[in-house]
Coordinates of C-alpha atoms in Angstrom, one line a residue:
A1 CA -19.5 87.5 90.1
D2 CA -18.4 88.5 86.6
S3 CA -15.9 85.7 86.5
D4 CA -18.5 83.2 87.5
E5 CA -20.9 84.4 84.8
E6 CA -18.1 84.2 82.2
E7 CA -17.2 80.7 83.3
E8 CA -20.8 79.6 83.1
K9 CA -21.2 81.2 79.7
H10 CA -18.1 79.4 78.5
T11 CA -19.4 76.1 79.8
K12 CA -22.7 76.5 78.0
Q13 CA -20.9 77.3 74.8
V14 CA -18.7 74.2 75.1
Q15 CA -21.7 72.1 75.9
S16 CA -23.6 73.6 72.9
L17 CA -20.7 72.7 70.6
K18 CA -20.6 69.2 71.9
N19 CA -24.3 68.8 71.4
E20 CA -24.0 70.0 67.8
E21 CA -21.2 67.6 67.2
R22 CA -23.2 64.7 68.5
E23 CA -26.2 65.7 66.3
D24 CA -23.8 65.8 63.3
Y25 CA -22.6 62.3 64.2
R26 CA -26.1 61.0 64.5
R27 CA -27.1 62.4 61.1
E28 CA -24.0 60.9 59.5
Q29 CA -24.6 57.6 61.4
D30 CA -28.1 57.4 59.9
A31 CA -26.9 58.0 56.4
V32 CA -24.1 55.4 56.7
E33 CA -26.5 52.9 58.2
M34 CA -28.8 53.2 55.3
W35 CA -25.9 52.9 52.9
L36 CA -24.7 49.7 54.6
K37 CA -28.2 48.2 54.4
R38 CA -28.3 48.9 50.7
Q39 CA -24.9 47.2 50.2
E40 CA -26.0 44.2 52.2
V41 CA -29.0 43.7 50.0
A42 CA -26.9 44.1 46.8
I43 CA -24.2 41.7 48.2
S44 CA -26.9 39.0 49.0
R45 CA -28.3 39.4 45.5
A46 CA -24.8 39.0 43.9
E47 CA -24.1 35.9 46.0
A48 CA -27.3 34.3 44.7
E49 CA -26.2 34.7 41.1
P50 CA -24.5 31.8 39.4
P51 CA -20.8 32.2 38.9
K52 CA -19.4 33.1 35.5
A53 CA -17.8 30.4 33.4
T54 CA -14.5 32.1 32.5
P55 CA -12.5 33.9 35.2
P56 CA -10.7 37.1 34.1
P57 CA -6.9 37.2 34.5
M58 CA -5.7 38.0 38.0
P59 CA -3.0 40.6 38.6
S60 CA -0.1 39.9 41.0
R61 CA 0.4 41.9 44.1
D62 CA 3.8 43.1 42.7
H63 CA 2.0 44.5 39.6
D64 CA -0.6 46.1 41.8
S65 CA 1.8 47.9 44.1
S66 CA 2.3 50.7 41.7
G67 CA -1.3 51.5 41.8
Y68 CA -1.2 52.3 45.5
S69 CA 0.2 55.7 44.9
G70 CA -1.9 58.8 44.4
G71 CA -3.8 61.3 46.5
L72 CA -6.4 60.3 49.0
G73 CA -8.5 63.4 49.1
G74 CA -11.6 64.7 47.5
G75 CA -11.6 62.9 44.2
G76 CA -9.8 59.6 44.0
L77 CA -7.0 57.5 45.1
G78 CA -5.2 57.6 41.8
G79 CA -2.8 55.0 40.5
S80 CA -3.0 52.5 37.6
L81 CA -4.8 49.6 39.3
M82 CA -5.8 50.3 42.9
G83 CA -6.5 53.9 42.0
G84 CA -9.2 52.7 39.6
M85 CA -10.3 50.0 42.1
M86 CA -10.7 52.2 45.1
G87 CA -11.6 55.7 43.9
M88 CA -13.5 57.6 46.5
G89 CA -15.1 60.7 44.9
G90 CA -15.6 62.0 41.4
M91 CA -14.0 58.9 40.0
G92 CA -11.5 60.1 37.4
G93 CA -9.2 57.5 35.9
G94 CA -11.0 56.7 32.7
S95 CA -12.3 53.5 31.1
D96 CA -9.2 51.4 31.7
A97 CA -9.5 51.9 35.5
A98 CA -13.2 51.2 35.2
R99 CA -12.6 47.9 33.3
T100 CA -10.0 47.0 35.9
S101 CA -12.4 47.6 38.8
V102 CA -15.2 45.6 37.2
G103 CA -12.8 42.7 36.4
L104 CA -11.5 42.7 40.0
E105 CA -15.0 42.5 41.4
A106 CA -15.9 39.7 39.0
S107 CA -12.7 37.8 39.7
R108 CA -13.5 37.5 43.4
Q109 CA -16.2 35.0 42.4
H110 CA -13.5 32.7 41.1
T111 CA -11.0 32.8 43.9
V112 CA -10.3 29.6 45.8
Q113 CA -12.5 30.6 48.8
A114 CA -13.9 34.0 49.7
L115 CA -13.2 35.3 53.2
P116 CA -16.2 34.9 55.5
Y117 CA -17.9 38.1 56.6
R118 CA -20.1 38.9 59.6
K119 CA -23.9 39.2 59.1
L120 CA -24.8 42.2 61.2
T121 CA -27.9 42.6 63.2
K122 CA -29.8 46.0 63.2
E123 CA -28.0 47.1 66.3
E124 CA -24.6 46.0 65.1
R125 CA -25.1 47.9 61.9
K126 CA -25.7 51.0 63.9
V127 CA -22.5 50.4 65.7
A128 CA -20.5 49.8 62.5
A129 CA -22.1 53.0 61.1
M130 CA -20.9 55.0 64.1
L131 CA -17.4 53.6 63.8
I132 CA -17.2 54.7 60.2
T133 CA -18.5 58.1 61.1
I134 CA -16.0 58.9 63.8
S135 CA -13.2 57.2 61.9
H136 CA -13.4 59.3 58.8
F137 CA -10.9 62.0 57.9
E138 CA -10.0 63.8 54.7
E139 CA -6.5 64.3 53.3
G140 CA -4.4 66.7 55.4
C141 CA -6.5 65.9 58.5
T142 CA -6.5 63.1 61.0
N143 CA -9.0 61.2 63.2
L144 CA -6.5 60.6 66.0
D145 CA -8.0 63.5 67.9
R146 CA -11.1 61.4 68.2
H147 CA -9.3 58.3 69.5
P148 CA -11.2 58.4 72.8
Q149 CA -14.5 57.9 71.0
M150 CA -13.0 55.1 68.8
L151 CA -11.5 53.3 71.8
E152 CA -14.7 53.6 73.8
L153 CA -16.7 52.1 70.9
M154 CA -14.2 49.2 70.7
R155 CA -14.4 48.6 74.4
N156 CA -18.2 48.4 74.4
H157 CA -18.4 46.3 71.3
R158 CA -15.5 43.8 71.3
W159 CA -16.8 42.0 68.2
L160 CA -15.6 45.0 66.0
E161 CA -11.9 43.9 66.6
E162 CA -12.3 40.3 67.7
D163 CA -14.3 39.1 64.7
S164 CA -12.3 39.4 61.5
G165 CA -15.6 39.1 59.6
T166 CA -16.4 42.7 60.6
L167 CA -13.5 44.0 58.5
E168 CA -14.5 41.8 55.6
Y169 CA -18.1 43.1 55.8
L170 CA -16.9 46.6 55.4
C171 CA -14.5 45.6 52.6
R172 CA -17.4 44.0 50.7
A173 CA -19.7 46.9 51.1
H174 CA -16.9 49.2 49.8
N175 CA -16.1 47.0 46.9
H176 CA -19.7 46.6 45.8
S177 CA -20.2 50.4 45.8
M178 CA -17.0 50.8 43.9
R179 CA -18.2 48.3 41.3
L180 CA -21.2 50.6 40.6
S181 CA -19.0 53.5 39.9
G182 CA -16.6 51.4 37.7
S183 CA -19.6 50.0 35.8
S184 CA -21.1 53.4 35.0
Q185 CA -17.7 54.6 33.6
Q186 CA -17.2 51.5 31.6
N187 CA -20.6 51.9 30.0
G188 CA -19.9 55.5 29.0
G189 CA -22.3 56.9 31.6
R190 CA -25.1 54.5 30.8
R191 CA -26.8 52.4 33.5
P192 CA -24.5 49.9 35.2
M193 CA -25.1 46.2 35.3
D194 CA -27.3 46.2 38.4
G195 CA -29.6 48.9 37.0
S196 CA -28.4 51.8 39.2
R197 CA -25.5 54.2 39.3
E198 CA -23.5 55.2 42.4
S199 CA -24.6 58.7 43.5
K200 CA -22.3 61.4 44.8
E201 CA -23.7 60.7 48.3
D202 CA -22.9 57.0 48.0
A203 CA -19.4 57.8 46.8
R204 CA -18.9 60.1 49.8
I205 CA -20.1 57.4 52.2
R206 CA -17.8 54.9 50.5
A207 CA -14.9 57.2 51.2
M208 CA -16.0 57.3 54.8
C209 CA -16.2 53.5 54.8
F210 CA -12.6 53.4 53.6
S211 CA -11.5 55.3 56.7
G212 CA -13.4 52.8 58.9
I213 CA -11.6 49.9 57.1
N214 CA -8.3 51.6 57.9
T215 CA -9.2 51.8 61.6
L216 CA -10.1 48.1 61.8
A217 CA -7.3 46.8 59.7
G218 CA -4.5 48.8 61.3
P219 CA -3.8 46.7 64.4
G220 CA -3.8 43.4 62.5
R221 CA -1.5 44.8 59.8
C222 CA 0.9 45.9 62.5
K223 CA 0.7 42.6 64.3
M224 CA -0.3 44.3 67.6
T225 CA -1.9 42.0 70.1
G226 CA -3.1 45.0 72.1
G227 CA -5.5 46.0 69.2
L228 CA -6.4 49.5 68.4
L229 CA -5.4 50.8 71.9
E230 CA -1.8 49.7 71.4
L231 CA -1.6 51.2 67.9
V232 CA -3.1 54.5 68.8
T233 CA -0.9 54.8 71.9
M234 CA 2.1 54.4 69.6
I235 CA 1.2 56.7 66.7
C236 CA -0.6 59.5 68.6
T237 CA 2.8 60.8 69.8
P238 CA 5.3 58.8 67.8
E239 CA 8.8 58.7 69.4
T240 CA 10.6 56.1 67.3
D241 CA 11.2 55.6 63.6
Q242 CA 8.8 52.6 63.6
A243 CA 6.1 54.6 65.2
R244 CA 6.5 57.5 62.8
D245 CA 6.4 55.0 59.9
L246 CA 3.1 53.5 61.2
R247 CA 1.7 57.0 61.7
M248 CA 2.4 57.8 58.0
K249 CA 0.7 54.5 56.9
W250 CA -2.3 55.4 59.1
Q251 CA -2.6 58.9 57.6
K252 CA -2.2 57.5 54.0
K253 CA -4.7 54.7 54.8
E254 CA -2.3 52.1 53.6
F255 CA -3.9 49.5 56.0
A256 CA -7.3 49.9 54.2
K257 CA -5.7 49.5 50.8
D258 CA -4.1 46.2 51.8
A259 CA -7.3 45.0 53.4
L260 CA -9.3 45.7 50.3
F261 CA -6.7 43.8 48.1
D262 CA -6.9 40.8 50.4
S263 CA -10.7 40.9 50.3
L264 CA -10.7 40.8 46.5
F265 CA -8.0 38.2 46.3
P266 CA -7.9 35.9 49.4
D267 CA -5.9 33.2 47.5
L268 CA -3.1 35.7 46.9
R269 CA -3.2 36.6 50.5
Q270 CA -2.6 32.9 51.4
Y271 CA 0.2 32.7 48.9
S272 CA 1.9 35.8 50.3
E273 CA 1.6 34.5 53.9
A274 CA 3.1 31.2 52.8
N275 CA 6.0 33.0 51.2
A276 CA 6.5 35.0 54.3
D277 CA 6.7 31.9 56.4
S278 CA 9.1 30.2 54.0
G279 CA 11.2 33.3 54.0
W280 CA 11.7 33.2 57.8
T281 CA 12.6 29.5 57.5
E282 CA 15.2 30.2 54.9
M283 CA 16.6 33.0 57.0
W284 CA 17.0 30.8 60.1
V285 CA 18.6 28.0 58.0
F286 CA 21.1 30.5 56.6
I287 CA 21.9 31.8 60.1
A288 CA 22.4 28.2 61.3
L289 CA 24.9 27.5 58.5
I290 CA 26.9 30.7 59.3
V291 CA 27.1 29.6 63.0
V292 CA 28.3 26.1 62.0
L293 CA 30.9 27.6 59.6
I294 CA 32.2 30.0 62.3
G295 CA 32.4 27.1 64.8
M296 CA 34.4 25.0 62.3
I297 CA 36.9 27.9 61.8
L298 CA 37.3 28.4 65.5
F299 CA 37.8 24.6 66.0
I300 CA 40.5 24.6 63.4
I301 CA 42.3 27.6 64.8
Y302 CA 42.0 26.8 68.5
G303 CA 41.4 23.1 68.5
P304 CA 43.8 20.2 69.4
F305 CA 45.6 20.6 66.0
T306 CA 47.3 23.8 67.3
E307 CA 49.1 21.8 70.0
I308 CA 50.2 18.9 67.8
L309 CA 51.7 21.1 65.0
P310 CA 54.2 23.0 67.3
L311 CA 55.3 19.6 68.9
K312 CA 56.0 18.1 65.4
S313 CA 57.9 21.2 64.4
A314 CA 60.1 21.0 67.6
N315 CA 60.8 17.3 67.0
L316 CA 61.8 18.0 63.4
T317 CA 64.2 20.8 64.6
N318 CA 65.8 18.4 67.1
A319 CA 66.2 15.7 64.5
T320 CA 67.9 18.1 62.1
A321 CA 70.3 19.3 64.7
A322 CA 71.2 15.7 65.7
V323 CA 72.0 14.8 62.0
S324 CA 74.1 17.9 61.6
S325 CA 76.2 17.1 64.7

């Protein structure tokens, strides 16, 4: 009887904890949903503005790679370029980083063609907010212990993975919120260009959005046709060097950094993809030349010439012997 009571008590405690967790998720979901709605309004307003006449200089991906370093937790991502571009919290980094972030956001208006993003319905916005909520993790933690919830959400709402515009939607929301922070730093704490300043709460939700971007971008960056299920299966219990490397990139949110860069500079993305394709072509041509060269060498060594040369040598020896006699 005592064991039954203890088991029942334990079951109630577990259920209570689950209920509290669900309530926390719902509160966070509501906050993220409101944040997304504000970003949608701001993005629509920015799209209606006429483009500026002079585009700012655009950095190369090679120059930007140094800015990917830095801590992910609490304050900011650090780094010279992307650190200023994607800071998550208290936004250190100074005026140079602020000027860079504003320039990057302005420059997207002058790219060849911006990536299309999905216009979410009210219900879809709720789903996206829940994905962001369950995907978020701080430095030193992980969200892989919540992979059943993430996979269940993906199964019930296939558009999250199948429509690339969903990822672009989150990237634009993140970048716009980032621009507010960069604007306030650039103006020395004065009101930014859209008349409002990013609050601490908005910066916190932007950091959560960064985790959601990492979740959606990961499978595509890894070229996994099985989507998030295949990636999570590989990195939850990594058994190979490749799996461990992908797990490290997931934890460092490298996939989100690359997705944000491509969102800001879609023309550079097309250029890098073209270079990657030409690189493979050059490699196959090089391999073909090596095979042809090896074939020529083998033909010379083992071809018909090897039979003719000994015959000529024997005839020459016989002729020499005949003359001597």
